[in-house]
Amino acid sequence: KQEVTQIPAALSVPEGENLVLNCSFTDSAIYNLQWFRQDPGKGLTSLLLIQSSQREQTSGRLNASLDKSSGRSTLYIAASQPGDSATYLCAVRPLSAGGTSYGKLTFGQGTILTVHP
Amino acid sequence: EPEVTQTPSHQVTQMGQEVILRCVPISNHLYFYWYRQILGQKVEFLVSFYNNEISEKSEIFDDQFSVERPDGSNFTLKIRSTKLEDSAMYFCASSARAGLSTDTQYFGPGTRLTVL
């Protein structure tokens, strides 16, 4: 059964710092991996999707990497801002038997990020 | 930009009552999902739906739960007889095609269900 773990559970940094959030998963048979942002009491906003064949993906100040063989992904946030404060969730989409995937996502518990001015 | 919408934003019900949570997925999407998040816990997959039938469901999705696409735009989750432990945030999601590794799931803002 796929398990997804994120560390640290919480992170507090001053504005302007570069930071790294970590995600690990137990089964390397994945279809893709998505990073989401969740603001308090709100829905999930997709930030980046990395296909299983990719090593990294970039969007603005965000860079996500994937090492499928070791079961790890990192989300790098450059020059953090107070508006980046949120919970960041990592989710993997496993491969089903036969190499297909119906889209089910398995989530980590999230990293709560606080960026203070 | 197209988005997934959900109604109501908050639903309060008595234990044993039936509730229907509603979602309008992004209009050209073909795959639909329900997830839930109990307060302080991980987001958990409930069910995926394609071509008017369930394609995958979790152990949570027992006989008390059902999903339906009653028309061309709505996607609903029904809980027949709510229990206290059904209290959670329920998220609807949709994707254009689940068969591509580039396929992104887009989530709605959620419905907070409180069972008293």
PDB file of C-alpha atoms in Angstrom:
ATOM      1  CA  LYS A   1       0.000   0.000   0.000  1.00  0.00           C
ATOM      2  CA  GLN A   2       1.413   3.385  -1.014  1.00  0.00           C
ATOM      3  CA  GLU A   3       2.338   5.661   1.888  1.00  0.00           C
ATOM      4  CA  VAL A   4       3.343   9.303   1.418  1.00  0.00           C
ATOM      5  CA  THR A   5       5.255  11.197   4.095  1.00  0.00           C
ATOM      6  CA  GLN A   6       6.187  14.865   4.184  1.00  0.00           C
ATOM      7  CA  ILE A   7       8.825  16.519   6.303  1.00  0.00           C
ATOM      8  CA  PRO A   8       9.027  18.834   8.040  1.00  0.00           C
ATOM      9  CA  ALA A   9       5.475  18.978   9.410  1.00  0.00           C
ATOM     10  CA  ALA A  10       5.850  22.736   9.898  1.00  0.00           C
ATOM     11  CA  LEU A  11       8.363  25.338   8.835  1.00  0.00           C
ATOM     12  CA  SER A  12       8.687  28.998   9.772  1.00  0.00           C
ATOM     13  CA  VAL A  13      11.100  31.203   7.837  1.00  0.00           C
ATOM     14  CA  PRO A  14      11.775  34.915   7.378  1.00  0.00           C
ATOM     15  CA  GLU A  15      10.793  36.536   4.117  1.00  0.00           C
ATOM     16  CA  GLY A  16      13.340  36.176   1.332  1.00  0.00           C
ATOM     17  CA  GLU A  17      14.706  32.774   2.325  1.00  0.00           C
ATOM     18  CA  ASN A  18      14.972  29.886  -0.097  1.00  0.00           C
ATOM     19  CA  LEU A  19      13.453  26.713   1.290  1.00  0.00           C
ATOM     20  CA  VAL A  20      12.956  23.032   0.541  1.00  0.00           C
ATOM     21  CA  LEU A  21       9.976  20.843   1.357  1.00  0.00           C
ATOM     22  CA  ASN A  22      10.389  17.083   1.254  1.00  0.00           C
ATOM     23  CA  CYS A  23       8.075  14.286   0.196  1.00  0.00           C
ATOM     24  CA  SER A  24       8.777  10.555   0.244  1.00  0.00           C
ATOM     25  CA  PHE A  25       6.711   7.649  -1.001  1.00  0.00           C
ATOM     26  CA  THR A  26       7.054   3.936  -0.393  1.00  0.00           C
ATOM     27  CA  ASP A  27       6.119   2.483  -3.796  1.00  0.00           C
ATOM     28  CA  SER A  28       8.127   3.751  -6.768  1.00  0.00           C
ATOM     29  CA  ALA A  29       5.505   2.503  -9.256  1.00  0.00           C
ATOM     30  CA  ILE A  30       3.925   5.903  -9.759  1.00  0.00           C
ATOM     31  CA  TYR A  31       2.287   7.545 -12.739  1.00  0.00           C
ATOM     32  CA  ASN A  32       2.969  11.112 -11.679  1.00  0.00           C
ATOM     33  CA  LEU A  33       3.357  13.324  -8.604  1.00  0.00           C
ATOM     34  CA  GLN A  34       1.552  16.599  -7.895  1.00  0.00           C
ATOM     35  CA  TRP A  35       2.319  19.367  -5.447  1.00  0.00           C
ATOM     36  CA  PHE A  36      -0.651  21.338  -4.115  1.00  0.00           C
ATOM     37  CA  ARG A  37      -1.144  24.385  -1.971  1.00  0.00           C
ATOM     38  CA  GLN A  38      -3.969  24.549   0.567  1.00  0.00           C
ATOM     39  CA  ASP A  39      -4.952  27.768   2.318  1.00  0.00           C
ATOM     40  CA  PRO A  40      -6.820  27.460   5.649  1.00  0.00           C
ATOM     41  CA  GLY A  41     -10.379  26.237   5.131  1.00  0.00           C
ATOM     42  CA  LYS A  42      -9.959  26.280   1.359  1.00  0.00           C
ATOM     43  CA  GLY A  43      -9.559  23.860  -1.499  1.00  0.00           C
ATOM     44  CA  LEU A  44      -6.398  22.547  -3.103  1.00  0.00           C
ATOM     45  CA  THR A  45      -4.578  24.502  -5.777  1.00  0.00           C
ATOM     46  CA  SER A  46      -2.340  22.512  -8.097  1.00  0.00           C
ATOM     47  CA  LEU A  47       1.177  23.970  -8.247  1.00  0.00           C
ATOM     48  CA  LEU A  48       3.218  21.502 -10.260  1.00  0.00           C
ATOM     49  CA  LEU A  49       2.859  18.062 -11.792  1.00  0.00           C
ATOM     50  CA  ILE A  50       5.863  15.870 -12.527  1.00  0.00           C
ATOM     51  CA  GLN A  51       5.475  12.877 -14.780  1.00  0.00           C
ATOM     52  CA  SER A  52       7.174   9.670 -13.672  1.00  0.00           C
ATOM     53  CA  SER A  53       9.635  10.008 -16.575  1.00  0.00           C
ATOM     54  CA  GLN A  54      10.666  13.555 -15.595  1.00  0.00           C
ATOM     55  CA  ARG A  55      13.326  14.684 -13.131  1.00  0.00           C
ATOM     56  CA  GLU A  56      12.073  18.188 -12.450  1.00  0.00           C
ATOM     57  CA  GLN A  57       9.457  20.796 -13.252  1.00  0.00           C
ATOM     58  CA  THR A  58       9.557  24.564 -12.772  1.00  0.00           C
ATOM     59  CA  SER A  59       6.908  27.262 -12.426  1.00  0.00           C
ATOM     60  CA  GLY A  60       8.024  30.754 -11.475  1.00  0.00           C
ATOM     61  CA  ARG A  61       9.754  30.623  -8.076  1.00  0.00           C
ATOM     62  CA  LEU A  62       8.833  26.958  -7.626  1.00  0.00           C
ATOM     63  CA  ASN A  63      10.933  24.005  -8.670  1.00  0.00           C
ATOM     64  CA  ALA A  64       9.939  20.403  -7.998  1.00  0.00           C
ATOM     65  CA  SER A  65      12.249  17.452  -8.443  1.00  0.00           C
ATOM     66  CA  LEU A  66      11.512  13.745  -8.573  1.00  0.00           C
ATOM     67  CA  ASP A  67      13.775  10.777  -7.854  1.00  0.00           C
ATOM     68  CA  LYS A  68      11.422   7.903  -8.486  1.00  0.00           C
ATOM     69  CA  SER A  69      13.894   5.130  -7.713  1.00  0.00           C
ATOM     70  CA  SER A  70      14.533   6.459  -4.209  1.00  0.00           C
ATOM     71  CA  GLY A  71      10.916   7.478  -3.657  1.00  0.00           C
ATOM     72  CA  ARG A  72      11.578  11.166  -3.089  1.00  0.00           C
ATOM     73  CA  SER A  73      10.413  14.536  -4.321  1.00  0.00           C
ATOM     74  CA  THR A  74      11.368  18.014  -3.195  1.00  0.00           C
ATOM     75  CA  LEU A  75       9.650  21.346  -3.674  1.00  0.00           C
ATOM     76  CA  TYR A  76      12.052  24.266  -3.747  1.00  0.00           C
ATOM     77  CA  ILE A  77      10.627  27.745  -3.149  1.00  0.00           C
ATOM     78  CA  ALA A  78      12.940  30.630  -4.010  1.00  0.00           C
ATOM     79  CA  ALA A  79      12.829  34.033  -2.337  1.00  0.00           C
ATOM     80  CA  SER A  80       9.881  33.185  -0.110  1.00  0.00           C
ATOM     81  CA  GLN A  81       7.156  35.787   0.503  1.00  0.00           C
ATOM     82  CA  PRO A  82       4.471  36.098   3.228  1.00  0.00           C
ATOM     83  CA  GLY A  83       1.886  35.219   0.569  1.00  0.00           C
ATOM     84  CA  ASP A  84       3.517  31.783   0.269  1.00  0.00           C
ATOM     85  CA  SER A  85       2.240  30.930   3.759  1.00  0.00           C
ATOM     86  CA  ALA A  86      -0.010  27.885   3.376  1.00  0.00           C
ATOM     87  CA  THR A  87      -0.004  24.106   3.720  1.00  0.00           C
ATOM     88  CA  TYR A  88       1.850  22.325   0.918  1.00  0.00           C
ATOM     89  CA  LEU A  89       0.658  18.850  -0.010  1.00  0.00           C
ATOM     90  CA  CYS A  90       2.394  16.214  -2.065  1.00  0.00           C
ATOM     91  CA  ALA A  91       0.276  13.560  -3.812  1.00  0.00           C
ATOM     92  CA  VAL A  92       1.279  10.559  -5.899  1.00  0.00           C
ATOM     93  CA  ARG A  93      -0.791   8.828  -8.494  1.00  0.00           C
ATOM     94  CA  PRO A  94       0.022   5.133  -8.352  1.00  0.00           C
ATOM     95  CA  LEU A  95       0.155   2.745 -11.268  1.00  0.00           C
ATOM     96  CA  SER A  96      -2.578   0.161 -11.037  1.00  0.00           C
ATOM     97  CA  ALA A  97      -2.063  -3.477 -11.957  1.00  0.00           C
ATOM     98  CA  GLY A  98      -1.415  -3.773 -15.669  1.00  0.00           C
ATOM     99  CA  GLY A  99       0.316  -0.412 -15.828  1.00  0.00           C
ATOM    100  CA  THR A 100      -2.854   1.676 -15.991  1.00  0.00           C
ATOM    101  CA  SER A 101      -3.969   4.434 -13.666  1.00  0.00           C
ATOM    102  CA  TYR A 102      -7.499   5.582 -12.901  1.00  0.00           C
ATOM    103  CA  GLY A 103      -6.369   8.803 -11.321  1.00  0.00           C
ATOM    104  CA  LYS A 104      -6.598   8.069  -7.577  1.00  0.00           C
ATOM    105  CA  LEU A 105      -4.194  10.344  -5.655  1.00  0.00           C
ATOM    106  CA  THR A 106      -2.518   9.356  -2.383  1.00  0.00           C
ATOM    107  CA  PHE A 107      -1.641  12.378  -0.248  1.00  0.00           C
ATOM    108  CA  GLY A 108       0.941  13.194   2.357  1.00  0.00           C
ATOM    109  CA  GLN A 109      -0.044  14.986   5.532  1.00  0.00           C
ATOM    110  CA  GLY A 110       1.382  18.288   4.356  1.00  0.00           C
ATOM    111  CA  THR A 111       3.954  20.846   5.471  1.00  0.00           C
ATOM    112  CA  ILE A 112       2.578  23.992   7.113  1.00  0.00           C
ATOM    113  CA  LEU A 113       4.713  26.894   5.883  1.00  0.00           C
ATOM    114  CA  THR A 114       4.777  30.289   7.583  1.00  0.00           C
ATOM    115  CA  VAL A 115       6.784  33.096   5.996  1.00  0.00           C
ATOM    116  CA  HIS A 116       7.049  36.090   8.310  1.00  0.00           C
ATOM    117  CA  PRO A 117       7.899  39.625   7.165  1.00  0.00           C
TER     118      PRO A 117
ATOM    119  CA  GLU B   1     -10.118  30.410 -15.843  1.00  0.00           C
ATOM    120  CA  PRO B   2     -12.460  27.409 -15.545  1.00  0.00           C
ATOM    121  CA  GLU B   3     -12.846  26.035 -12.039  1.00  0.00           C
ATOM    122  CA  VAL B   4     -14.601  23.294 -10.115  1.00  0.00           C
ATOM    123  CA  THR B   5     -17.446  24.583  -7.965  1.00  0.00           C
ATOM    124  CA  GLN B   6     -19.134  22.908  -4.997  1.00  0.00           C
ATOM    125  CA  THR B   7     -22.341  23.566  -3.079  1.00  0.00           C
ATOM    126  CA  PRO B   8     -23.089  24.058  -0.302  1.00  0.00           C
ATOM    127  CA  SER B   9     -19.911  25.400   1.289  1.00  0.00           C
ATOM    128  CA  HIS B  10     -21.075  24.159   4.688  1.00  0.00           C
ATOM    129  CA  GLN B  11     -23.727  21.552   5.520  1.00  0.00           C
ATOM    130  CA  VAL B  12     -24.910  20.728   9.010  1.00  0.00           C
ATOM    131  CA  THR B  13     -27.039  17.620   9.481  1.00  0.00           C
ATOM    132  CA  GLN B  14     -28.302  15.287  12.161  1.00  0.00           C
ATOM    133  CA  MET B  15     -26.895  11.786  12.489  1.00  0.00           C
ATOM    134  CA  GLY B  16     -28.890   9.335  10.375  1.00  0.00           C
ATOM    135  CA  GLN B  17     -29.999  11.917   7.830  1.00  0.00           C
ATOM    136  CA  GLU B  18     -29.223  11.745   4.122  1.00  0.00           C
ATOM    137  CA  VAL B  19     -27.067  14.436   2.551  1.00  0.00           C
ATOM    138  CA  ILE B  20     -26.239  15.231  -1.059  1.00  0.00           C
ATOM    139  CA  LEU B  21     -23.114  17.181  -1.869  1.00  0.00           C
ATOM    140  CA  ARG B  22     -23.008  18.812  -5.257  1.00  0.00           C
ATOM    141  CA  CYS B  23     -20.190  19.589  -7.636  1.00  0.00           C
ATOM    142  CA  VAL B  24     -19.922  21.165 -11.059  1.00  0.00           C
ATOM    143  CA  PRO B  25     -16.693  19.915 -12.683  1.00  0.00           C
ATOM    144  CA  ILE B  26     -14.806  21.828 -15.356  1.00  0.00           C
ATOM    145  CA  SER B  27     -16.936  21.632 -18.469  1.00  0.00           C
ATOM    146  CA  ASN B  28     -14.753  19.621 -20.865  1.00  0.00           C
ATOM    147  CA  HIS B  29     -13.441  17.210 -18.219  1.00  0.00           C
ATOM    148  CA  LEU B  30     -14.319  13.548 -18.361  1.00  0.00           C
ATOM    149  CA  TYR B  31     -13.035  12.138 -15.049  1.00  0.00           C
ATOM    150  CA  PHE B  32     -14.491  13.036 -11.678  1.00  0.00           C
ATOM    151  CA  TYR B  33     -13.394  12.315  -8.139  1.00  0.00           C
ATOM    152  CA  TRP B  34     -14.443  12.731  -4.531  1.00  0.00           C
ATOM    153  CA  TYR B  35     -11.937  13.041  -1.701  1.00  0.00           C
ATOM    154  CA  ARG B  36     -12.423  13.872   1.943  1.00  0.00           C
ATOM    155  CA  GLN B  37     -10.276  15.388   4.674  1.00  0.00           C
ATOM    156  CA  ILE B  38     -11.133  14.818   8.310  1.00  0.00           C
ATOM    157  CA  LEU B  39      -9.894  17.716  10.411  1.00  0.00           C
ATOM    158  CA  GLY B  40      -6.172  17.388  11.045  1.00  0.00           C
ATOM    159  CA  GLN B  41      -5.795  14.309   8.830  1.00  0.00           C
ATOM    160  CA  LYS B  42      -4.639  13.552   5.305  1.00  0.00           C
ATOM    161  CA  VAL B  43      -6.771  14.062   2.219  1.00  0.00           C
ATOM    162  CA  GLU B  44      -8.226  10.611   1.400  1.00  0.00           C
ATOM    163  CA  PHE B  45      -9.504   9.289  -1.929  1.00  0.00           C
ATOM    164  CA  LEU B  46     -13.122   8.118  -1.965  1.00  0.00           C
ATOM    165  CA  VAL B  47     -14.120   7.365  -5.547  1.00  0.00           C
ATOM    166  CA  SER B  48     -13.390   8.037  -9.205  1.00  0.00           C
ATOM    167  CA  PHE B  49     -16.058   8.153 -11.911  1.00  0.00           C
ATOM    168  CA  TYR B  50     -15.858   7.960 -15.677  1.00  0.00           C
ATOM    169  CA  ASN B  51     -18.362   7.306 -18.440  1.00  0.00           C
ATOM    170  CA  ASN B  52     -21.233   7.142 -15.964  1.00  0.00           C
ATOM    171  CA  GLU B  53     -19.738   4.473 -13.794  1.00  0.00           C
ATOM    172  CA  ILE B  54     -17.375   4.105 -10.860  1.00  0.00           C
ATOM    173  CA  SER B  55     -13.859   3.267 -12.045  1.00  0.00           C
ATOM    174  CA  GLU B  56     -12.253   2.922  -8.622  1.00  0.00           C
ATOM    175  CA  LYS B  57     -13.316   3.262  -4.985  1.00  0.00           C
ATOM    176  CA  SER B  58     -11.635   3.085  -1.610  1.00  0.00           C
ATOM    177  CA  GLU B  59     -12.544   1.008   1.441  1.00  0.00           C
ATOM    178  CA  ILE B  60     -14.174   4.125   2.901  1.00  0.00           C
ATOM    179  CA  PHE B  61     -16.701   4.226   0.060  1.00  0.00           C
ATOM    180  CA  ASP B  62     -19.138   1.630   1.410  1.00  0.00           C
ATOM    181  CA  ASP B  63     -22.834   1.065   0.723  1.00  0.00           C
ATOM    182  CA  GLN B  64     -23.733   4.291   2.525  1.00  0.00           C
ATOM    183  CA  PHE B  65     -22.109   6.294  -0.259  1.00  0.00           C
ATOM    184  CA  SER B  66     -23.182   6.719  -3.854  1.00  0.00           C
ATOM    185  CA  VAL B  67     -22.249   9.000  -6.720  1.00  0.00           C
ATOM    186  CA  GLU B  68     -24.221  10.178  -9.699  1.00  0.00           C
ATOM    187  CA  ARG B  69     -23.951  12.415 -12.702  1.00  0.00           C
ATOM    188  CA  PRO B  70     -27.626  13.336 -13.031  1.00  0.00           C
ATOM    189  CA  ASP B  71     -27.140  15.654 -16.002  1.00  0.00           C
ATOM    190  CA  GLY B  72     -24.371  16.986 -18.208  1.00  0.00           C
ATOM    191  CA  SER B  73     -22.920  19.343 -15.625  1.00  0.00           C
ATOM    192  CA  ASN B  74     -23.456  18.123 -12.055  1.00  0.00           C
ATOM    193  CA  PHE B  75     -21.678  15.386 -10.109  1.00  0.00           C
ATOM    194  CA  THR B  76     -23.111  14.433  -6.733  1.00  0.00           C
ATOM    195  CA  LEU B  77     -22.049  12.481  -3.659  1.00  0.00           C
ATOM    196  CA  LYS B  78     -24.850  11.056  -1.524  1.00  0.00           C
ATOM    197  CA  ILE B  79     -24.419   9.762   2.000  1.00  0.00           C
ATOM    198  CA  ARG B  80     -27.552   7.780   2.899  1.00  0.00           C
ATOM    199  CA  SER B  81     -27.410   7.722   6.676  1.00  0.00           C
ATOM    200  CA  THR B  82     -24.770  10.045   8.074  1.00  0.00           C
ATOM    201  CA  LYS B  83     -22.592   9.098  11.039  1.00  0.00           C
ATOM    202  CA  LEU B  84     -20.604  11.358  13.348  1.00  0.00           C
ATOM    203  CA  GLU B  85     -17.392  10.111  11.728  1.00  0.00           C
ATOM    204  CA  ASP B  86     -18.564  11.379   8.312  1.00  0.00           C
ATOM    205  CA  SER B  87     -17.852  14.917   9.519  1.00  0.00           C
ATOM    206  CA  ALA B  88     -15.121  16.172   7.182  1.00  0.00           C
ATOM    207  CA  MET B  89     -14.315  18.478   4.302  1.00  0.00           C
ATOM    208  CA  TYR B  90     -15.388  16.843   1.057  1.00  0.00           C
ATOM    209  CA  PHE B  91     -13.549  17.825  -2.101  1.00  0.00           C
ATOM    210  CA  CYS B  92     -14.659  17.232  -5.653  1.00  0.00           C
ATOM    211  CA  ALA B  93     -12.025  17.098  -8.393  1.00  0.00           C
ATOM    212  CA  SER B  94     -12.004  16.675 -12.133  1.00  0.00           C
ATOM    213  CA  SER B  95      -9.473  15.982 -14.841  1.00  0.00           C
ATOM    214  CA  ALA B  96      -9.570  16.084 -18.608  1.00  0.00           C
ATOM    215  CA  ARG B  97      -8.203  12.585 -19.154  1.00  0.00           C
ATOM    216  CA  ALA B  98      -6.892  10.154 -16.554  1.00  0.00           C
ATOM    217  CA  GLY B  99      -4.980   8.168 -19.147  1.00  0.00           C
ATOM    218  CA  LEU B 100      -2.167  10.676 -19.571  1.00  0.00           C
ATOM    219  CA  SER B 101       0.688  11.101 -17.120  1.00  0.00           C
ATOM    220  CA  THR B 102       0.408  14.856 -17.712  1.00  0.00           C
ATOM    221  CA  ASP B 103      -3.182  14.900 -16.526  1.00  0.00           C
ATOM    222  CA  THR B 104      -3.752  17.339 -13.646  1.00  0.00           C
ATOM    223  CA  GLN B 105      -6.606  17.039 -11.171  1.00  0.00           C
ATOM    224  CA  TYR B 106      -8.348  20.295 -10.344  1.00  0.00           C
ATOM    225  CA  PHE B 107     -10.044  20.561  -6.981  1.00  0.00           C
ATOM    226  CA  GLY B 108     -13.095  22.473  -5.855  1.00  0.00           C
ATOM    227  CA  PRO B 109     -13.200  24.617  -2.692  1.00  0.00           C
ATOM    228  CA  GLY B 110     -14.836  21.845  -0.675  1.00  0.00           C
ATOM    229  CA  THR B 111     -18.008  21.301   1.340  1.00  0.00           C
ATOM    230  CA  ARG B 112     -17.602  21.159   5.094  1.00  0.00           C
ATOM    231  CA  LEU B 113     -19.994  18.519   6.413  1.00  0.00           C
ATOM    232  CA  THR B 114     -20.797  18.604  10.110  1.00  0.00           C
ATOM    233  CA  VAL B 115     -22.822  15.699  11.533  1.00  0.00           C
ATOM    234  CA  LEU B 116     -24.395  16.344  14.947  1.00  0.00           C
TER     235      LEU B 116
END
